[in-house]
Coordinates of C-alpha atoms in Angstrom, one line a residue:
M28 CA 41.3 64.5 36.3
R29 CA 38.7 65.1 33.7
A30 CA 35.3 63.5 34.2
S31 CA 35.6 61.5 31.0
S32 CA 38.9 60.0 32.2
F33 CA 37.5 59.1 35.6
R34 CA 34.5 57.3 34.0
L35 CA 37.0 55.4 31.8
L36 CA 39.0 54.2 34.8
I37 CA 35.8 53.2 36.6
A38 CA 34.7 51.2 33.6
I39 CA 38.0 49.4 33.4
A40 CA 38.0 48.6 37.1
A41 CA 34.6 47.2 36.8
A42 CA 35.4 45.1 33.8
V43 CA 38.7 43.6 34.8
P44 CA 37.4 41.5 37.8
C45 CA 34.7 40.1 35.7
L46 CA 37.0 39.3 32.9
S47 CA 39.5 37.7 35.3
T48 CA 36.8 35.6 37.0
A49 CA 35.6 34.3 33.7
Q50 CA 39.2 33.5 32.6
V51 CA 39.8 31.6 35.9
R52 CA 36.5 29.7 35.6
A53 CA 37.4 28.7 32.0
R54 CA 40.8 27.4 33.1
Q55 CA 39.5 25.3 36.0
P56 CA 39.5 21.6 35.0
A57 CA 36.3 19.6 35.7
A58 CA 36.5 17.6 38.8
P59 CA 37.4 14.0 38.0
L60 CA 34.5 11.5 38.1
T61 CA 34.7 8.9 40.8
T62 CA 34.5 5.3 39.8
T63 CA 33.1 2.7 42.1
L64 CA 32.7 -1.1 41.7
L65 CA 30.1 -2.6 44.0
V66 CA 30.5 -6.4 44.5
P67 CA 27.6 -7.9 46.6
D68 CA 26.5 -11.5 46.7
R69 CA 23.6 -10.8 44.4
V70 CA 21.9 -8.0 42.5
W71 CA 18.2 -7.5 42.2
D72 CA 17.6 -5.2 39.3
G73 CA 14.1 -3.8 40.3
V74 CA 12.1 -5.8 37.8
G75 CA 13.3 -9.4 37.6
D76 CA 11.7 -12.4 39.2
A77 CA 14.9 -13.2 41.2
P78 CA 18.2 -11.6 42.1
H79 CA 21.3 -12.4 40.0
A80 CA 24.0 -14.2 41.9
G81 CA 27.6 -13.2 41.2
W82 CA 26.8 -9.8 39.6
A83 CA 28.6 -6.6 40.2
V84 CA 27.7 -2.9 39.4
L85 CA 30.1 -0.3 38.1
I86 CA 29.3 3.4 38.7
I87 CA 31.1 6.3 37.2
G88 CA 30.1 9.7 38.5
N89 CA 26.4 9.5 39.2
K90 CA 25.5 6.9 36.6
I91 CA 25.5 3.1 36.4
V92 CA 27.6 2.2 33.5
A93 CA 27.6 -1.6 33.8
A94 CA 25.6 -4.2 35.7
G95 CA 26.2 -7.9 35.1
P96 CA 28.3 -10.9 36.0
R97 CA 31.5 -9.8 37.8
S98 CA 33.7 -11.7 35.4
Q99 CA 32.3 -9.6 32.5
I100 CA 32.8 -6.2 34.1
S101 CA 36.2 -4.5 33.6
A102 CA 36.8 -1.8 36.1
P103 CA 39.3 1.0 35.5
A104 CA 42.6 0.9 37.5
D105 CA 41.5 3.9 39.6
A106 CA 38.1 2.3 40.6
T107 CA 37.3 1.9 44.2
T108 CA 36.1 -1.7 44.8
I109 CA 33.6 -2.2 47.7
N110 CA 32.9 -5.8 48.6
L111 CA 29.5 -6.4 50.2
P112 CA 29.4 -10.0 51.3
G113 CA 26.1 -11.5 52.4
T114 CA 24.1 -8.7 50.7
T115 CA 21.7 -8.0 47.9
L116 CA 22.3 -4.8 45.9
M117 CA 19.1 -3.2 44.6
P118 CA 17.6 0.1 43.6
G119 CA 17.1 2.7 46.3
L120 CA 13.6 2.5 47.7
I121 CA 10.9 5.0 47.0
D122 CA 8.2 6.3 49.3
A123 CA 5.6 8.0 47.2
H124 CA 3.5 9.5 50.1
S125 CA 5.4 11.3 52.8
H126 CA 5.0 14.4 55.0
V127 CA 8.5 15.4 56.0
L128 CA 7.2 18.4 57.9
L129 CA 5.2 16.3 60.3
H130 CA 6.3 14.1 63.1
P131 CA 4.4 11.3 64.8
Y132 CA 1.0 12.1 66.2
N133 CA 1.7 10.3 69.5
E134 CA 4.4 12.9 70.1
T135 CA 2.3 16.0 69.1
S136 CA -1.2 16.1 67.7
W137 CA -1.7 17.3 64.1
N138 CA -3.6 20.3 65.3
D139 CA -0.8 21.4 67.7
Q140 CA 1.9 20.9 65.0
V141 CA 0.0 23.2 62.6
L142 CA -1.0 25.8 65.2
H143 CA 1.8 25.8 67.8
E144 CA 5.0 24.7 66.1
S145 CA 6.9 27.5 64.3
L146 CA 8.0 27.1 60.7
A147 CA 11.6 27.2 61.8
L148 CA 11.1 24.4 64.3
R149 CA 9.2 22.3 61.8
T150 CA 11.9 22.8 59.1
A151 CA 14.7 21.9 61.5
R152 CA 12.9 18.7 62.3
A153 CA 12.4 18.0 58.6
V154 CA 16.2 18.1 58.1
N155 CA 16.6 15.3 60.5
H156 CA 13.6 13.4 59.0
L157 CA 15.2 13.5 55.6
K158 CA 18.5 12.2 56.8
A159 CA 16.8 9.4 58.7
T160 CA 14.9 8.4 55.6
L161 CA 18.0 8.3 53.5
M162 CA 19.9 6.2 56.0
A163 CA 16.9 3.7 56.0
G164 CA 17.5 3.1 52.3
F165 CA 14.8 5.4 50.8
T166 CA 16.5 7.5 48.2
T167 CA 13.4 9.2 46.7
L168 CA 10.3 10.7 48.3
R169 CA 7.2 12.3 47.0
D170 CA 6.0 14.7 49.7
L171 CA 2.2 15.3 49.6
G172 CA 1.6 18.4 51.5
T173 CA 3.4 20.6 54.1
E174 CA 0.4 20.6 56.4
G175 CA 0.5 24.2 57.4
A176 CA 4.2 24.8 56.7
G177 CA 3.7 26.8 53.5
Y178 CA 6.3 26.1 50.8
A179 CA 9.0 24.8 53.1
D180 CA 9.2 21.6 51.1
V181 CA 10.5 23.6 48.1
G182 CA 13.3 25.1 50.2
L183 CA 14.2 21.7 51.5
K184 CA 14.3 20.3 48.0
Q185 CA 16.7 23.1 47.0
A186 CA 18.9 22.4 50.0
L187 CA 19.0 18.7 49.0
N188 CA 19.8 19.4 45.4
Q189 CA 22.6 21.8 46.4
G190 CA 24.1 19.3 48.8
V191 CA 23.4 21.5 51.8
I192 CA 21.7 18.7 53.7
P193 CA 21.6 14.9 53.1
G194 CA 18.4 13.2 52.1
P195 CA 16.4 11.6 49.4
R196 CA 15.4 13.1 46.0
L197 CA 12.3 15.1 46.8
F198 CA 9.1 15.6 44.7
T199 CA 7.0 18.4 46.2
S200 CA 3.4 19.4 46.3
T201 CA 3.6 22.5 48.5
R202 CA 0.4 23.3 50.5
A203 CA -2.1 20.9 48.9
I204 CA -5.6 21.9 48.0
V205 CA -8.8 21.5 50.1
A206 CA -12.4 22.6 49.6
T207 CA -13.3 25.7 51.7
G208 CA -14.6 24.6 55.1
A209 CA -13.6 21.0 54.7
Y210 CA -10.2 20.8 56.4
G211 CA -8.6 21.8 59.6
P212 CA -7.7 22.8 62.2
A213 CA -11.5 23.1 62.8
G214 CA -13.9 23.3 65.7
F215 CA -13.3 27.0 66.6
T216 CA -16.1 29.4 67.3
P217 CA -17.7 31.0 64.1
E218 CA -16.2 34.4 65.2
Y219 CA -12.7 33.1 64.9
Q220 CA -12.9 30.2 62.4
D221 CA -12.0 32.3 59.4
Q222 CA -8.8 33.5 61.2
I223 CA -7.5 30.0 62.0
P224 CA -4.5 29.0 59.8
Q225 CA -5.4 25.9 57.7
G226 CA -3.3 22.9 57.0
A227 CA -3.8 23.3 53.2
Q228 CA -4.9 26.0 50.7
E229 CA -8.6 26.4 50.3
A230 CA -10.5 26.7 47.0
S231 CA -14.1 26.9 45.9
G232 CA -15.4 26.9 42.3
L233 CA -13.6 26.7 39.0
D234 CA -12.0 30.2 39.1
Q235 CA -10.5 29.7 42.6
M236 CA -9.4 26.1 41.7
A237 CA -7.6 27.4 38.6
Q238 CA -6.0 30.2 40.6
V239 CA -4.8 28.0 43.5
V240 CA -3.4 25.3 41.1
R241 CA -1.4 28.0 39.3
D242 CA -0.3 29.5 42.6
Q243 CA 1.1 26.3 43.9
I244 CA 2.9 25.7 40.6
K245 CA 4.4 29.2 40.8
H246 CA 5.7 28.3 44.2
G247 CA 7.4 25.1 43.1
A248 CA 5.0 22.2 43.2
D249 CA 6.1 19.2 41.2
W250 CA 2.7 17.5 41.8
V251 CA -0.7 19.0 42.6
K252 CA -2.4 17.3 45.5
I253 CA -6.2 17.7 46.1
Y254 CA -8.4 16.4 48.8
A255 CA -11.3 14.8 46.8
D256 CA -13.1 14.0 50.1
Y257 CA -12.6 14.6 53.7
R258 CA -14.3 14.2 57.1
W259 CA -16.7 17.1 56.7
G260 CA -20.1 15.3 56.7
P261 CA -22.9 16.3 59.1
N262 CA -21.6 13.9 61.7
G263 CA -17.9 14.1 60.8
E264 CA -18.0 11.3 58.2
A265 CA -15.9 11.4 55.1
E266 CA -17.8 12.9 52.1
P267 CA -16.7 14.2 48.6
T268 CA -15.5 17.8 48.6
F269 CA -14.9 19.0 45.0
T270 CA -17.2 18.4 42.0
I271 CA -15.9 16.5 39.0
D272 CA -15.8 19.7 37.1
E273 CA -13.6 21.4 39.7
L274 CA -11.3 18.4 39.7
K275 CA -11.2 18.4 35.9
E276 CA -10.3 22.1 36.0
A277 CA -7.3 21.3 38.2
V278 CA -6.2 18.3 36.1
E279 CA -6.4 20.3 32.9
I280 CA -4.3 23.2 34.2
A281 CA -1.7 21.0 36.0
N282 CA -1.3 18.6 33.1
S283 CA -0.9 21.5 30.6
S284 CA 2.1 22.6 32.7
G285 CA 3.5 19.1 32.6
R286 CA 2.5 18.2 36.2
P287 CA 0.3 15.3 37.4
V288 CA -2.5 15.5 40.0
T289 CA -3.1 13.1 42.9
V290 CA -6.1 13.0 45.2
H291 CA -6.6 12.1 48.8
A292 CA -9.7 9.9 48.6
T293 CA -11.0 7.5 51.2
T294 CA -14.6 7.2 49.9
A295 CA -15.6 5.3 46.7
E296 CA -17.3 8.5 45.4
G297 CA -14.3 10.6 46.0
M298 CA -12.1 8.0 44.2
R299 CA -14.6 7.8 41.3
R300 CA -14.6 11.6 40.8
G301 CA -10.8 11.7 40.8
V302 CA -10.5 8.9 38.3
L303 CA -13.0 10.4 35.9
A304 CA -11.3 13.8 36.3
G305 CA -8.0 12.3 35.0
V306 CA -5.8 12.1 38.1
A307 CA -2.6 10.1 38.1
T308 CA -2.8 8.5 41.5
V309 CA -5.4 7.9 44.3
E310 CA -4.1 8.0 47.9
H311 CA -5.6 5.9 50.7
G312 CA -8.8 4.3 49.2
D313 CA -10.0 3.0 52.6
A314 CA -13.6 2.5 51.4
G315 CA -12.7 1.5 47.8
T316 CA -15.1 -0.9 46.2
P317 CA -14.4 -3.6 43.5
E318 CA -16.2 -1.4 41.0
V319 CA -14.1 1.7 41.7
F320 CA -10.9 -0.2 41.6
K321 CA -11.9 -1.7 38.3
L322 CA -12.5 1.8 37.1
M323 CA -9.0 2.8 38.2
A324 CA -7.5 -0.2 36.4
Q325 CA -9.4 0.7 33.2
H326 CA -8.1 4.3 33.4
G327 CA -4.5 3.4 34.3
V328 CA -4.8 5.3 37.7
C329 CA -2.2 4.1 40.3
F330 CA -3.2 3.3 43.9
V331 CA -1.2 4.3 46.9
P332 CA -2.9 2.5 49.8
T333 CA -0.9 4.0 52.8
L334 CA -1.5 1.0 54.9
A335 CA 0.9 2.0 57.6
A336 CA -0.7 5.3 58.6
G337 CA -4.0 4.0 59.8
D338 CA -2.3 1.1 61.4
A339 CA -0.1 3.5 63.4
V340 CA -3.0 5.8 64.4
L341 CA -5.0 2.9 65.8
Q342 CA -2.1 1.7 67.8
Y343 CA -1.7 5.2 69.3
G344 CA -5.4 4.9 70.3
G345 CA -4.7 1.7 72.3
W346 CA -5.0 -1.2 69.8
K347 CA -2.5 -3.9 70.6
K348 CA -1.6 -5.2 67.2
G349 CA -1.0 -8.9 67.2
T350 CA -2.9 -9.4 70.5
D351 CA -6.2 -7.6 70.1
P352 CA -8.6 -8.5 67.3
D353 CA -8.4 -6.3 64.2
P354 CA -10.5 -3.1 64.6
P355 CA -13.3 -2.5 62.0
A356 CA -11.1 0.0 60.2
I357 CA -8.3 -2.6 59.7
V358 CA -10.8 -5.2 58.6
A359 CA -12.2 -2.7 56.0
K360 CA -8.7 -1.7 54.9
K361 CA -7.7 -5.3 54.3
K362 CA -10.9 -5.9 52.3
S363 CA -10.4 -2.8 50.1
F364 CA -6.8 -3.7 49.5
K365 CA -7.7 -7.2 48.4
A366 CA -10.3 -5.6 46.0
A367 CA -7.5 -3.5 44.5
L368 CA -5.3 -6.5 44.0
D369 CA -8.1 -8.5 42.5
A370 CA -8.9 -5.6 40.1
G371 CA -5.3 -5.5 38.8
V372 CA -4.8 -1.9 39.9
T373 CA -1.1 -0.7 39.7
I374 CA -0.1 -0.6 43.4
C375 CA 2.5 2.1 44.4
N376 CA 4.4 2.2 47.6
G377 CA 3.6 5.2 49.8
S378 CA 3.3 5.2 53.6
D379 CA 2.0 8.6 54.8
V380 CA 5.2 8.7 56.9
G381 CA 5.1 11.6 59.3
V382 CA 2.1 10.1 60.9
F383 CA 4.7 7.6 62.2
S384 CA 8.5 8.0 62.5
H385 CA 10.6 9.0 59.6
G386 CA 13.2 6.3 58.9
D387 CA 10.6 3.7 59.6
N388 CA 9.4 3.8 56.0
A389 CA 10.0 0.1 55.5
R390 CA 6.8 -0.4 57.6
E391 CA 4.6 0.2 54.5
V392 CA 6.5 -2.3 52.3
E393 CA 6.3 -4.9 55.0
M394 CA 2.5 -4.3 55.3
L395 CA 2.0 -4.6 51.5
V396 CA 3.3 -8.2 51.9
A397 CA 1.3 -8.8 55.1
Y398 CA -1.9 -7.7 53.3
G399 CA -1.4 -10.0 50.3
M400 CA 1.4 -9.0 47.9
T401 CA 4.5 -11.1 47.4
P402 CA 7.8 -9.7 48.5
L403 CA 8.8 -9.3 44.9
A404 CA 5.6 -7.4 44.0
A405 CA 6.0 -5.1 47.0
L406 CA 9.6 -4.4 46.1
R407 CA 8.7 -3.6 42.5
S408 CA 6.1 -1.2 43.9
A409 CA 8.8 0.5 46.0
T410 CA 11.3 0.8 43.1
S411 CA 10.5 0.5 39.4
I412 CA 6.8 1.0 39.6
D413 CA 7.0 4.1 41.8
A414 CA 9.7 5.4 39.6
K415 CA 7.5 5.1 36.5
M416 CA 4.6 6.7 38.3
L417 CA 6.9 9.7 39.2
G418 CA 7.9 10.1 35.5
M419 CA 11.4 8.8 36.3
G420 CA 11.0 5.3 34.9
D421 CA 14.0 5.8 32.6
K422 CA 16.3 7.1 35.3
L423 CA 15.4 5.5 38.7
G424 CA 14.1 2.3 40.2
Q425 CA 16.3 -0.1 38.3
V426 CA 19.9 -1.4 38.4
K427 CA 20.6 -0.9 34.7
D428 CA 23.2 0.8 32.5
G429 CA 22.5 4.5 32.1
F430 CA 20.3 4.8 35.2
L431 CA 21.1 7.1 38.1
A432 CA 23.2 5.5 40.8
D433 CA 20.6 5.4 43.6
L434 CA 21.5 2.0 45.1
I435 CA 21.2 0.2 48.4
A436 CA 22.7 -3.0 49.8
V437 CA 20.7 -5.0 52.3
R438 CA 21.9 -8.0 54.3
G439 CA 20.0 -11.1 53.1
D440 CA 17.6 -11.5 50.2
P441 CA 14.5 -9.2 50.4
T442 CA 12.8 -11.0 47.5
R443 CA 12.4 -14.0 49.9
D444 CA 12.2 -12.2 53.2
I445 CA 10.9 -8.6 53.0
A446 CA 12.3 -7.9 56.5
A447 CA 15.8 -7.8 54.9
I448 CA 15.1 -4.2 53.8
R449 CA 15.5 -3.2 57.5
N450 CA 19.1 -4.3 57.5
V451 CA 20.7 -1.6 55.2
Q452 CA 24.4 -1.9 54.8
L453 CA 25.1 0.6 52.1
V454 CA 23.2 3.7 50.7
M455 CA 24.3 5.4 47.5
K456 CA 22.4 8.4 46.1
D457 CA 23.4 10.0 42.8
G458 CA 26.7 8.2 42.9
T459 CA 27.6 9.4 46.4
I460 CA 27.9 7.0 49.3
Y461 CA 26.0 8.1 52.4
K462 CA 26.1 4.9 54.5
Q463 CA 28.6 2.1 54.4

């Protein structure tokens, strides 16, 4: 056989399978969309002052196509009707401050998780954490730092999006950013300190800050998280880390890529610098003052108070909640949270889960109520307000025509008794039922 003929046969053989595959793909009909009619006792839409009795919700595929009085909704003949007596149907809950690659500190300390648990072990745990969170009715998470687990959150997000594992929608921030020398694990001898893996990515100065922000974006960060202060004072007290100019550099770069910035800040000065730099949210705010909360309100910066984390850590240390007097840290937290409410700051729900057990995310929403919010206000923070903060206010957080079908049904009426969110009867994410 001549070489030219042989090359022609090879070319034909290579082309035919590709052509055949394309033809088969073109002939395959699209999978039919499933249609589901959910009929609870009542529907809370994520924004209203009270649930709507006698409403139903029609879902086709992954979208809500109708929400209103049952008598006014005409379901197709092939629709699956699910009756949910005794329940309130509402938007899936959102936790805007999570760490899916951590597990409770009373099981293993933070230092030991970072230094002694392998990436494979931590990722395997995270798969279970994500499932537990979804089963608890939380259909969206913002994860704020892998705490030494690199970019594993991005891989987990890909697995969730591809349907490999069950879990909430995930917004990632990868490694998070800390000032050089401010974070941990710490306390090692000077000879070895620079060789100890850190729980976040270090940066110093404008050039390094710019490089690190772009590096995390390159690796898949949806949000950029920065520690605006940390416990690195002369006696271990919390002090600001980055200058306003460094924070502004990060915000300008992140925002130009379409990504927001959040700051960990427990001191009033750390909070102030973050606000003036243009961040979207402030996390924790333990020592926030009336003045700094007013500044946040003026600049439209959201507050994620993470009430449950400190509460859990103090109980690990021996505080018997409900029996012992409130420790000074709890007294201060209640005071700062009241100052935030009084200032009219937008409160978002985020628990810092990972410090305590995944699947117990409702703990934060309950504490928002215990610390002064109404059940309705706390539920809005965990649904429509969080969705808007995440840039998904036109897709998530409401039971409304055209929105994504992230829905839960809970027994009872959580707008009256917030504890009802613990009794989840149905979980639907993106139109798929995961719990019934």
